[in-house]
Coordinates of C-alpha atoms in Angstrom, one line a residue:
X263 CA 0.0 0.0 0.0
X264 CA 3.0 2.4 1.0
X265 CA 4.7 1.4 -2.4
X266 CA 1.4 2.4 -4.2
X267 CA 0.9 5.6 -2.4
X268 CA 4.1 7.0 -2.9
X269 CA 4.3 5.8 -7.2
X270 CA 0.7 7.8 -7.0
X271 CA 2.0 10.9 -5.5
X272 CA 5.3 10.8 -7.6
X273 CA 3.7 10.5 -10.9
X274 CA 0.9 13.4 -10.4
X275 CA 4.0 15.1 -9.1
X276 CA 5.9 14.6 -12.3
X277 CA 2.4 15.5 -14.6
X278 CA 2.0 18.5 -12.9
X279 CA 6.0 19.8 -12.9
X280 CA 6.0 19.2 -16.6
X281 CA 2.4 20.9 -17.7
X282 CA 2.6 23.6 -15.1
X283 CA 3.9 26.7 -16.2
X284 CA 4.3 28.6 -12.5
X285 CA 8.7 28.8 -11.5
X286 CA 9.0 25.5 -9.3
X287 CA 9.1 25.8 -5.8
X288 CA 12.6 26.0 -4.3
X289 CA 13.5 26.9 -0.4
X290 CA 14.8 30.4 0.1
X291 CA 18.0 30.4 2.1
X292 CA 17.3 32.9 4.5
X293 CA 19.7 33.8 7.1
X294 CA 18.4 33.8 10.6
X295 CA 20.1 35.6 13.2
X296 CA 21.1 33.7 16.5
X297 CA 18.4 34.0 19.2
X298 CA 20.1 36.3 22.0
X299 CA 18.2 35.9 25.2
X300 CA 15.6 33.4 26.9
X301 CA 11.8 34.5 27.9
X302 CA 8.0 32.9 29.1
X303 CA 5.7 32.4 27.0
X304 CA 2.6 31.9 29.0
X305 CA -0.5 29.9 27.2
X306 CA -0.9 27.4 26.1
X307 CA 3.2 26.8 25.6
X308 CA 3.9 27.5 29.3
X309 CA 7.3 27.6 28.8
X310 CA 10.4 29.1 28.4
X311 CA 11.5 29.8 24.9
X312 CA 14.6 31.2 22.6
X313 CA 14.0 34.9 21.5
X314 CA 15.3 38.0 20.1
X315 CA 16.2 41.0 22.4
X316 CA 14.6 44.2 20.8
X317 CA 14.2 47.9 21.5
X318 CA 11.1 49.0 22.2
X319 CA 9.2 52.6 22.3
X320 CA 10.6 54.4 25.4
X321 CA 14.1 52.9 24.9
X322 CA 13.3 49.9 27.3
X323 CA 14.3 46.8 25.6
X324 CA 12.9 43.0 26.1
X325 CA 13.1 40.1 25.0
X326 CA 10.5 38.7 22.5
X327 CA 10.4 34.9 22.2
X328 CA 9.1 32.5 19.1
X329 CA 9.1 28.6 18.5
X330 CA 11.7 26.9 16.8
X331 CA 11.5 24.1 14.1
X332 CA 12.3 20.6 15.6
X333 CA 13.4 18.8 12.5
X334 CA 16.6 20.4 10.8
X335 CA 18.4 18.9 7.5
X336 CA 21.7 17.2 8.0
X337 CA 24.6 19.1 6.8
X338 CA 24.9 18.9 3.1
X339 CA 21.5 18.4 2.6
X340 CA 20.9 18.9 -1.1
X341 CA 17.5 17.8 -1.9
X342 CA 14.3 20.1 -0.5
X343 CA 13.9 18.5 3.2
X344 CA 10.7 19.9 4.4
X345 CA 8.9 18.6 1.3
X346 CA 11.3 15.3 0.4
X347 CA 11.0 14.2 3.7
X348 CA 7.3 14.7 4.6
X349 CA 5.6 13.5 2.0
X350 CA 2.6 11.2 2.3
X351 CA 4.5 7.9 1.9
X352 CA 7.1 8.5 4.2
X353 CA 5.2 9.6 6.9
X354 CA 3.1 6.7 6.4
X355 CA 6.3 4.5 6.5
X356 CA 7.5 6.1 9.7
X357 CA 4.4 5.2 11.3
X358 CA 4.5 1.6 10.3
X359 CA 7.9 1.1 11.9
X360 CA 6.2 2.7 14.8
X361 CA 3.3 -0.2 14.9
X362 CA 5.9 -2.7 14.9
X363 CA 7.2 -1.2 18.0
X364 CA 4.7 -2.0 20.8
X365 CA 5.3 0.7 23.1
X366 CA 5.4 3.7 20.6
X367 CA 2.2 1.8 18.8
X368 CA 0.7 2.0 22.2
X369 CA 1.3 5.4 23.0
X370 CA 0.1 6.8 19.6
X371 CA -3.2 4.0 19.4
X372 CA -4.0 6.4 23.0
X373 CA -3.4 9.4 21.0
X374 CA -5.7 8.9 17.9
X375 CA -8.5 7.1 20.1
X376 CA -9.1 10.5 21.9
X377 CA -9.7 11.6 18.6
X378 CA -11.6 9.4 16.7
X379 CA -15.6 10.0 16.7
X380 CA -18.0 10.5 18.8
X381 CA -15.3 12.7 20.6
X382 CA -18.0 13.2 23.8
X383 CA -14.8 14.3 25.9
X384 CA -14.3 17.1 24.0
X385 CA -18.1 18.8 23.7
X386 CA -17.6 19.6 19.7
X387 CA -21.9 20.5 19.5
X388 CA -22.2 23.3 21.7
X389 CA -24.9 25.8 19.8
X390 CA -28.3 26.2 21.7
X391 CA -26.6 25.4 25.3
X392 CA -26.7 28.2 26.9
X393 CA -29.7 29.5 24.9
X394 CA -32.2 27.0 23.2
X395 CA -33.1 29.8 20.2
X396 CA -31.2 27.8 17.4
X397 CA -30.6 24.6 19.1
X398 CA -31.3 21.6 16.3
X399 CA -30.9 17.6 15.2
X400 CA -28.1 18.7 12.9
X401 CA -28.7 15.4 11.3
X402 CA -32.2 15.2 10.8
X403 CA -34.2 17.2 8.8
X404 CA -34.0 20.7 9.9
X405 CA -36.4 23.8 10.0
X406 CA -33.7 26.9 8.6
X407 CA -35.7 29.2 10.0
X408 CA -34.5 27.4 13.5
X409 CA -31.1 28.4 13.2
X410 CA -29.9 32.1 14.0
X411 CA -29.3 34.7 12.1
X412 CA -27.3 37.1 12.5
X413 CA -30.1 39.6 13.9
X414 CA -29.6 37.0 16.5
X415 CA -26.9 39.0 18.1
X416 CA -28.6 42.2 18.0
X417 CA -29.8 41.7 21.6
X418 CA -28.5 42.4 25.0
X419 CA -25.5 41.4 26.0
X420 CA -24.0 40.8 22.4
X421 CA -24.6 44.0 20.4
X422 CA -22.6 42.4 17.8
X423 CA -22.0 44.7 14.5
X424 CA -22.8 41.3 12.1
X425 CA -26.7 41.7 13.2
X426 CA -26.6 44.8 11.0
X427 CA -26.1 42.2 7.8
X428 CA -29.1 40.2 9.0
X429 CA -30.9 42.0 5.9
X430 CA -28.2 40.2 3.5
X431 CA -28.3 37.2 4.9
X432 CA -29.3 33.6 3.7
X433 CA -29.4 30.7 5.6
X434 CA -27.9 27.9 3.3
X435 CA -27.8 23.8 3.3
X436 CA -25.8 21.5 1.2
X437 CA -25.8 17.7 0.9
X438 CA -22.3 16.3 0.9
X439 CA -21.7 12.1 1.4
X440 CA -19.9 11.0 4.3
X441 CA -16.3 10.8 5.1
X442 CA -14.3 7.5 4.7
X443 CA -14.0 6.7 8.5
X444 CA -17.7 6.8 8.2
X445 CA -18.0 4.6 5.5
X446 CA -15.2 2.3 5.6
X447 CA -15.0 1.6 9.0
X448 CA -18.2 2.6 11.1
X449 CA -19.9 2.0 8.4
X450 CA -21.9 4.8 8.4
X451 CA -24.2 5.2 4.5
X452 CA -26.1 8.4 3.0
X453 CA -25.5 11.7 2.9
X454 CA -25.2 14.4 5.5
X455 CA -26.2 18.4 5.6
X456 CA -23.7 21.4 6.1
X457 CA -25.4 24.8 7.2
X458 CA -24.7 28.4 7.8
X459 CA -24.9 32.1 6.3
X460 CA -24.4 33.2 3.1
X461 CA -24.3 36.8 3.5
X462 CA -24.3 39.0 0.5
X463 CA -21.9 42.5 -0.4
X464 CA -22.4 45.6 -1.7
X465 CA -19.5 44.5 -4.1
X466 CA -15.8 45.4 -4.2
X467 CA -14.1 48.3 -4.8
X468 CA -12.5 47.1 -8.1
X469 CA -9.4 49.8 -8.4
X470 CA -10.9 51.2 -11.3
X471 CA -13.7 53.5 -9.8
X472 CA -16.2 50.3 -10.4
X473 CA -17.1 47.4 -7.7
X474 CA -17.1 43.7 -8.7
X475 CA -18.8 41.1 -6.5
X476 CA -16.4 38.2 -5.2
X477 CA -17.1 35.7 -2.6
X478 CA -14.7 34.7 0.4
X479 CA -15.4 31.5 1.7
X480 CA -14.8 30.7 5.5
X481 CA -13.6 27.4 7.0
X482 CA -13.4 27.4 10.7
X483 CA -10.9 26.5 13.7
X484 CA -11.5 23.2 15.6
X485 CA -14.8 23.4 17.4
X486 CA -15.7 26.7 15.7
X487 CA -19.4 27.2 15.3
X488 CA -20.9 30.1 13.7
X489 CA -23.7 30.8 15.5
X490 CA -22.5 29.8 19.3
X491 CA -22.6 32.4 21.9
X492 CA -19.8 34.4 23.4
X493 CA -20.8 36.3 26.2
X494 CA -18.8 40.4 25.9
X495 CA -17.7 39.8 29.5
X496 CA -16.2 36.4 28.7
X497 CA -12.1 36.2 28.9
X498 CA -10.4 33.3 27.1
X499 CA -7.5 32.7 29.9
X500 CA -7.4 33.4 33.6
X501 CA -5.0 33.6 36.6
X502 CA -5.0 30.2 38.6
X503 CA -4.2 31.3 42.5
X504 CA -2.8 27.9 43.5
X505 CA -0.3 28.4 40.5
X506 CA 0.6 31.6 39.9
X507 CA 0.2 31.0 36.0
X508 CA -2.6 31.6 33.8
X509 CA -4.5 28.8 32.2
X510 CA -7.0 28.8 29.3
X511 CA -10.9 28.8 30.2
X512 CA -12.8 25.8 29.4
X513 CA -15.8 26.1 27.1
X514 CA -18.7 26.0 27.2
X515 CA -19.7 27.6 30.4
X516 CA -23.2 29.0 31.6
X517 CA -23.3 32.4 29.4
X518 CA -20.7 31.2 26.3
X519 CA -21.1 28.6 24.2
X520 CA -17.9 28.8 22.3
X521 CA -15.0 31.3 22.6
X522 CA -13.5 33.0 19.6
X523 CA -16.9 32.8 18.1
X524 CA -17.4 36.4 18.0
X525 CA -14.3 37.4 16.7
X526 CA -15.3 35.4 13.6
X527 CA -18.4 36.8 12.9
X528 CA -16.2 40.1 13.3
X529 CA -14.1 39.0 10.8
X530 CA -17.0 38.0 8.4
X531 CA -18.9 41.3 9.2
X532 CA -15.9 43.4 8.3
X533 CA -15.4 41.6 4.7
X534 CA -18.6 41.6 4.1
X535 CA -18.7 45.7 4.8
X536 CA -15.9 46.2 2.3
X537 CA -18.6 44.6 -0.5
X538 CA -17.5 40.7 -0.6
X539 CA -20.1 38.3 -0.7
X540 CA -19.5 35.9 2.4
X541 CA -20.0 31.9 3.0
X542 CA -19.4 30.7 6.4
X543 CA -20.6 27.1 7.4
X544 CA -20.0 24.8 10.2
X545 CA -17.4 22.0 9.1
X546 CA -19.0 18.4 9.1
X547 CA -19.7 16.9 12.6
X548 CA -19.8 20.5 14.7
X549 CA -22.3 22.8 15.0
X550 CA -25.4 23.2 12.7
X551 CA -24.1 20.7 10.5
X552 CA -24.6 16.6 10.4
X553 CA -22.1 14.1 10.5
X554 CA -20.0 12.0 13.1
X555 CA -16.2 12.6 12.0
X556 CA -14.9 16.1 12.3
X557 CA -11.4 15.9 11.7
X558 CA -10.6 14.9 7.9
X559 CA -9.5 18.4 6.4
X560 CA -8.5 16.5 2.9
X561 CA -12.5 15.7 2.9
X562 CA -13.5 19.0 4.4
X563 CA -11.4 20.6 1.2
X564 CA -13.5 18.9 -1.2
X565 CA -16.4 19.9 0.4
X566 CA -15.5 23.6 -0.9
X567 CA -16.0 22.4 -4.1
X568 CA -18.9 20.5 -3.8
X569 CA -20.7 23.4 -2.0
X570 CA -19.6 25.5 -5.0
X571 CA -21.3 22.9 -7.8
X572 CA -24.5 23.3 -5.6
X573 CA -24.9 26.8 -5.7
X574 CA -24.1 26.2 -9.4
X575 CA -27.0 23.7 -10.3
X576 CA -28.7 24.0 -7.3
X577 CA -29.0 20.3 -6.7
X578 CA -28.9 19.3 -3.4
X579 CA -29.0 22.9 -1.6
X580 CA -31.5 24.7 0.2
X581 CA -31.7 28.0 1.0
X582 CA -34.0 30.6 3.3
X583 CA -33.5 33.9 1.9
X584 CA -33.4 37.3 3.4
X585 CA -37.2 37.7 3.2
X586 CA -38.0 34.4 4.4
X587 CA -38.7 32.7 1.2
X588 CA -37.3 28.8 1.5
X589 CA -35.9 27.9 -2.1
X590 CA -34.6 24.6 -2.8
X591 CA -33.0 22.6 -5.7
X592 CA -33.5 24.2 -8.9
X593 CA -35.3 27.0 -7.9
X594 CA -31.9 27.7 -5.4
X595 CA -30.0 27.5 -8.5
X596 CA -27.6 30.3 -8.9
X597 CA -29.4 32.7 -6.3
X598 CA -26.2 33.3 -4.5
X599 CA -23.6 34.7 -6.8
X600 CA -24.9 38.1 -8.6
X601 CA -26.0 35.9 -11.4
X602 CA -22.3 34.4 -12.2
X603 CA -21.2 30.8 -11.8
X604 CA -19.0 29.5 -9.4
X605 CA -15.9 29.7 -12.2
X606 CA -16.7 33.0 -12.8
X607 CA -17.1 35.1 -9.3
X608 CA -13.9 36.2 -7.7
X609 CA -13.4 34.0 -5.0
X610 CA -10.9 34.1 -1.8
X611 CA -10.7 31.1 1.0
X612 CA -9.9 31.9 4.5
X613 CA -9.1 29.7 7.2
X614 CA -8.5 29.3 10.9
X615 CA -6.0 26.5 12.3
X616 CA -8.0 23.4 11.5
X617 CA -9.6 25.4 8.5
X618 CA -6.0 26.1 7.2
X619 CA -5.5 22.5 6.2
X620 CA -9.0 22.8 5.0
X621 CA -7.8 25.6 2.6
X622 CA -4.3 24.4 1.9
X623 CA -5.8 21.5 0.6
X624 CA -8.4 22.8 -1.0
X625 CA -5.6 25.7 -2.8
X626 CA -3.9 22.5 -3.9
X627 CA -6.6 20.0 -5.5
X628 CA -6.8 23.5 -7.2
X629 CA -3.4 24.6 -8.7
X630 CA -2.2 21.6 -8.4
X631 CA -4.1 17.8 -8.1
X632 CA -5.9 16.1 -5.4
X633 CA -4.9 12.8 -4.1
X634 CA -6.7 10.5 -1.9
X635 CA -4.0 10.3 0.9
X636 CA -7.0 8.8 3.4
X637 CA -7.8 6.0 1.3
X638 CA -6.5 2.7 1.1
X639 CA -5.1 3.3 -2.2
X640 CA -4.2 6.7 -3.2
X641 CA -5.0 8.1 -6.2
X642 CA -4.5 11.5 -7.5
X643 CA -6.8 13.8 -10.0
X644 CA -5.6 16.7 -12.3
X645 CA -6.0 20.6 -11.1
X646 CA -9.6 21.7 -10.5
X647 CA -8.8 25.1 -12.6
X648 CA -10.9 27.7 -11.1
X649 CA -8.8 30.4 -12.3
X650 CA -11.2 32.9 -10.4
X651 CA -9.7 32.1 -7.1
X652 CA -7.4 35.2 -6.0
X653 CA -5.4 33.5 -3.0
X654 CA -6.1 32.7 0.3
X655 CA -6.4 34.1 4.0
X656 CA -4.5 31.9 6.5
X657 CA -4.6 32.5 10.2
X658 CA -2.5 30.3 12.4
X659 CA -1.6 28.4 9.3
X660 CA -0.5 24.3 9.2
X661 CA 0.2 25.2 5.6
X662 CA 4.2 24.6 6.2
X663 CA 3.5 20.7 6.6
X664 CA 4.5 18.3 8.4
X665 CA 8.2 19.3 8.5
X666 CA 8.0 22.5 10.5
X667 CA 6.3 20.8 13.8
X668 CA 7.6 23.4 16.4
X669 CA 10.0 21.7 18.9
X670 CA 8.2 21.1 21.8
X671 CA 7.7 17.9 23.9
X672 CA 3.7 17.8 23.8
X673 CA 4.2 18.2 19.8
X674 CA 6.6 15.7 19.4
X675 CA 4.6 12.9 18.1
X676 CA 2.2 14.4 16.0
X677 CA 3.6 13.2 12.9
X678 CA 3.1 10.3 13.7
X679 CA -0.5 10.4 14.4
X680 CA -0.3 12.3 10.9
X681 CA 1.0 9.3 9.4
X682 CA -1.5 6.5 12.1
X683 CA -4.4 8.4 11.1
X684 CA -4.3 7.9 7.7
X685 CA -3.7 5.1 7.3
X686 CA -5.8 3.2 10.2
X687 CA -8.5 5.4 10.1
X688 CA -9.1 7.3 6.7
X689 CA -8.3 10.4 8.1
X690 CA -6.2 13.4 6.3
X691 CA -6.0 15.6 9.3
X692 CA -2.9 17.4 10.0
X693 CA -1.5 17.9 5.8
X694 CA 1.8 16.1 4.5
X695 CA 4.1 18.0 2.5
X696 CA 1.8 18.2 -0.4
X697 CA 0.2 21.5 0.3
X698 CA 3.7 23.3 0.9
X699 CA 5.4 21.8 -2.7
X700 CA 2.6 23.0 -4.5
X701 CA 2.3 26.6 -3.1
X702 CA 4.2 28.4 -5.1
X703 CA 1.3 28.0 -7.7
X704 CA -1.1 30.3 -5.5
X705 CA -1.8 33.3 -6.7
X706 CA -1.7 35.2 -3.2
X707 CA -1.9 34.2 0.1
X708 CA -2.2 36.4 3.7
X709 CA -0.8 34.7 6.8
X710 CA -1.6 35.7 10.6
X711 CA -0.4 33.8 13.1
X712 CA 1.1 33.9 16.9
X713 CA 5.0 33.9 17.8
X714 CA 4.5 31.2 19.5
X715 CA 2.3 29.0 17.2
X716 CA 1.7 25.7 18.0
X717 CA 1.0 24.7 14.4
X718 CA 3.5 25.8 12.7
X719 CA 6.7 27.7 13.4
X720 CA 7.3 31.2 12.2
X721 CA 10.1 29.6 10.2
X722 CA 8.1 27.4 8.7
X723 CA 5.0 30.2 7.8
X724 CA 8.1 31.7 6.4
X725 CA 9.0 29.1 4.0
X726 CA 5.7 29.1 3.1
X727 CA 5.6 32.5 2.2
X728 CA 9.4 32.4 0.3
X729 CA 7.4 30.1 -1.9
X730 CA 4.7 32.7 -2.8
X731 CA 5.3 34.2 -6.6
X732 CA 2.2 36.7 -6.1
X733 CA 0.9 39.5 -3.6
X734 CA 1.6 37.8 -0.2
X735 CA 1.7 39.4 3.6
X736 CA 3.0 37.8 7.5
X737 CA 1.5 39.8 9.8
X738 CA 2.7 38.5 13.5
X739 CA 1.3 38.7 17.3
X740 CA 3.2 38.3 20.3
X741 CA 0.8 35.7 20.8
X742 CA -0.2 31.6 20.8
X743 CA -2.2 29.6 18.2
X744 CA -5.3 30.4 19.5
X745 CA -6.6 34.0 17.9
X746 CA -9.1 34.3 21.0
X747 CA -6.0 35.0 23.3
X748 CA -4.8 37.7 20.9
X749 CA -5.2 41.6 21.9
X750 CA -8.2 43.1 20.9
X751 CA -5.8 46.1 19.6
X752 CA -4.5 43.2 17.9
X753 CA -7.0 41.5 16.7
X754 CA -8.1 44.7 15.0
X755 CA -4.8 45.1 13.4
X756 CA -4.4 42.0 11.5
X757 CA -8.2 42.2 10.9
X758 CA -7.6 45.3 9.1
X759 CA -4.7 44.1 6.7
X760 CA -6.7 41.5 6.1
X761 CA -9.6 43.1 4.4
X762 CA -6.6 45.4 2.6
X763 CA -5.2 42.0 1.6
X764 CA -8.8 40.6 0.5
X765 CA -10.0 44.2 -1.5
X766 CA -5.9 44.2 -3.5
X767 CA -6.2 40.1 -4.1
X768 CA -9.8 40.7 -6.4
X769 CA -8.2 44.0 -8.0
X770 CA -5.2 41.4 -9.3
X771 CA -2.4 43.8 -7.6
X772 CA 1.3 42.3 -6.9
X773 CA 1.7 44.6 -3.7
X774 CA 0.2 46.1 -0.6
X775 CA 1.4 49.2 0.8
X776 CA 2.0 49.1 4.6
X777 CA 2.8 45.6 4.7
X778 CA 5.6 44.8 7.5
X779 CA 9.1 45.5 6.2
X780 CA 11.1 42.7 7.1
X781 CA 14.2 40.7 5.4
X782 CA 15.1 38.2 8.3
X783 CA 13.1 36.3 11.4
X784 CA 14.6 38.4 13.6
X785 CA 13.1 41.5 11.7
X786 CA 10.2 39.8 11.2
X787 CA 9.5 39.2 15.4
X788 CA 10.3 43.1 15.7
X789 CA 7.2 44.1 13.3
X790 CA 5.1 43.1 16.8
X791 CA 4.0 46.0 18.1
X792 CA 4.8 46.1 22.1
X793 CA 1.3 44.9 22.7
X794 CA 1.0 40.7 24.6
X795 CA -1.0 38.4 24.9
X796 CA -2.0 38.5 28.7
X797 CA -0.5 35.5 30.2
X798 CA 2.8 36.3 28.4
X799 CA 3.4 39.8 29.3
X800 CA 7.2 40.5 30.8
X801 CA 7.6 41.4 33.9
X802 CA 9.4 43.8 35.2

């Protein structure tokens, strides 16, 4: 099976280097200063790390820290180690000589059990707990006008600015089939629903004095939900007395349902408010949608696509419009997108950690080919072609792959669950390095992310973005993975580069004024303004 896997993935990769006509990915040797002082990083790394000693305003100077890359090239490494070395079929390998071992099989078997369906421990439905307006059987037959809007969050104490697109807003369904855990192993037949808003711009200032409608669509973090509560009041980390340190909050509680959530809708609101056309949904098995497994991106990737056909031919969608008006099959056909096709309306993806592998995948069946690394067999399918998608929006990216795990002793076996996943259970979660050989054929992509980002280094985001031949951006936080834990000031900072990003990626330009200036990590690390994360402040 490994032999056939990795014959699968070298042939597409041959087909696609010969027919494509974008310069071929090569690493950029970048040098990076030595770090020059130690510091703490509070959540969820609690530890200390390597950092770079900067000025700051009012001459003080302190020391800002980042994660490093665990796995380094030998010396006189020739070949292109974070993609050579991290491919499907190797990873794959490395976890076969890992089941062979009983203890290591053991300890990863634990690992992949905790995640494997119906995940109870971790809570992944938590919509309609704290308030039952919008609670539903997401895998039943559903009532749209059941699930919130966004007029929703209107009311006291939210006063969120998205209720102000409630006028826009459709609620949307679309039949997809179920993943191959479900089918191959539990299994698990017929089809299951994805919901959420489709909310609809004014159209996007198109540089030329005109607006053009074009459509981001949203994929989520891991146990993001759409339309879950956050109460204002609501903090995502706290100080534990018998400690001393901080710890995150655990969610949900008895006023939120699920934090972060409103700094989503935030992010869809302010797109939407500079004209685009929005899509958010809840990924298969959370939320308002159906299903059991919630953790194959690959699957989740082709789900873009197959949302996309729908609102094409209409076949297999439903929709509740602004006016209340349920609409479904044909007559949904082509309500959504200003009377252009799915090939034809400018189109950016944006994802969140988890729905960054969603993405990177999904960028890739694009540009590139698709191939089935959660099947038995792999097999591999030429480029989708939407030429209408202008790049993608990554926040806390996994786009780097597998070879830029950050070194850190509670990370240090994840590609091996990469490589156990796949191939015992049908699950594509955490990508190989398929998504990072092919990115040089994006036309632009924006990454946010923390210093201390547990999915990928900053090395590694910046390898990613070496391999970028169009308009690109790294905007950086002196912060963790999680975007919750960010600075409001922040959050609003990135946010607003973002929609800059977003507004010059549909107008086809190769640059973005303001973007941080930066030639090195260390420069990089000292664009941060001298704002923390909470837990992670210095003290003095």
């Amino acid at each position: 099976m490994i032999k056939l896997a990795a014959l699968s993935s070298l042939a597409l990769a041959v087909t696609l280097a010969a027919c494509s006509s974008a310069p071929i990915a090569r690493p950029v040797a970048r040098i990076a200063p030595p770090t020059d002082c130690q510091a703490w990083a509070g959540v969820d790394r609690n530890m200390e790390m390597p950092g770079y000693l900067l000025a700051q305003p009012g001459g003080k100077t302190v020391c800002v820290p980042f994660l490093q890359t665990a796995n380094k090239p030998a010396a006189g490494y020739a070949a292109d180690f974070y993609v050579d070395e991290f491919t499907d079929a190797k990873l794959k390998d490395r976890w076969a000589a890992c089941k062979a071992d009983k203890a290591c099989h053991d300890r990863i078997e634990a690992q992949m059990r905790r995640w494997l369906p119906p995940n109870k421990e971790r809570s992944t439905r938590v919509t309609g707990l704290v308030d039952p307006v919008g609670k539903i059987e997401p895998d039943r037959e559903v009532d749209l006008r059941q699930i919130r809007r966004p007029g929703f969050f209107a009311k006291l104490p939210y006063r969120e600015a998205v209720a102000e697109a409630d006028a826009r807003t459709s609620v949307v369904e679309f039949t997809v089939p179920r993943d191959p855990l479900e089918r191959l192993k539990l299994n698990m037949q017929g089809d299951i629903k994805l919901r959420g808003w489709y909310v609809q711009g004014a159209g996007v200032d198109d540089g030329r004095g005109g607006r053009t409608r074009a459509l981001v669509i949203m994929s989520p973090g891991g146990g993001g939900q759409l339309t879950a509560i956050q109460h204002p009041d609501e903090v995502p980390v706290k100080l534990d007395p018998a400690s001393g340190r901080y710890a995150e909050v655990r969610f949900p509680n008895a006023t939120t349902e699920g934090m972060g959530m409103a700094t989503w809708r935030e992010h869809l609101y302010a797109l939407n408010r500079a004209g685009f056309d929005v899509l958010a949904y809840d990924r298969r098995g959370e939320g308002l949608s159906g299903g059991f497994s919630d953790t194959n991106t690959l699957e989740q990737s082709e789900d873009i696509f197959r949302v996309l056909a729908q609102m094409d031919s209409g076949e297999g969608m439903r929709m509740l419009t602004p006016g209340g008006q349920l609409l479904q099959g044909t007559a949904a056909r082509g309500q959504l997108t200003a009377g252009m096709t799915s090939r034809q309306i400018p189109l950016l993806l944006l994802g969140y950690s988890r729905g960054t592998m969603t993405t990177g995948w999904a960028m890739t069946k694009n540009y590139a080919g698709g191939c089935s690394y959660d099947l038995p067999v792999v097999s591999c399918t030429p480029p989708r072609g939407y030429t209408n998608i202008k790049g993608a929006i990554l926040f806390a990216s996994f786009v780097s792959g597998a070879g830029y795990l950050p070194q850190a002793r509670d990370l240090a076996d994840r590609n091996l669950f990469l490589g156990g996943m796949a191939a015992e259970n049908h699950v594509a979660f955490y990508p190989n390095s398929a998504v990072l050989a092919n990115i040089h054929r994006w036309p632009a992509v924006f990454f946010a992310k923390g210093l201390w980002d547990r999915a990928e280094t900053v090395e590694g985001t910046i390898a990613a973005y070496d391999r970028v031949n169009g308009l690109k951006e790294i905007d950086v936080v002196r912060g963790p993975h999680s975007m919750e834990t960010w600075p409001k000031s922040e959050i609003e900072r990135v946010r607003s580069r973002m929609v800059a990003f977003a507004v010059a990626a549909v107008q086809g330009r190769t640059a973005l004024p303001g973007a941080p200036a930066w030639t090195n990590i260390k420069e990089l690390v000292a664009t941060t303004p001298d704002v923390w994360e909470l837990s992670s402040r210095p003290r003095d």
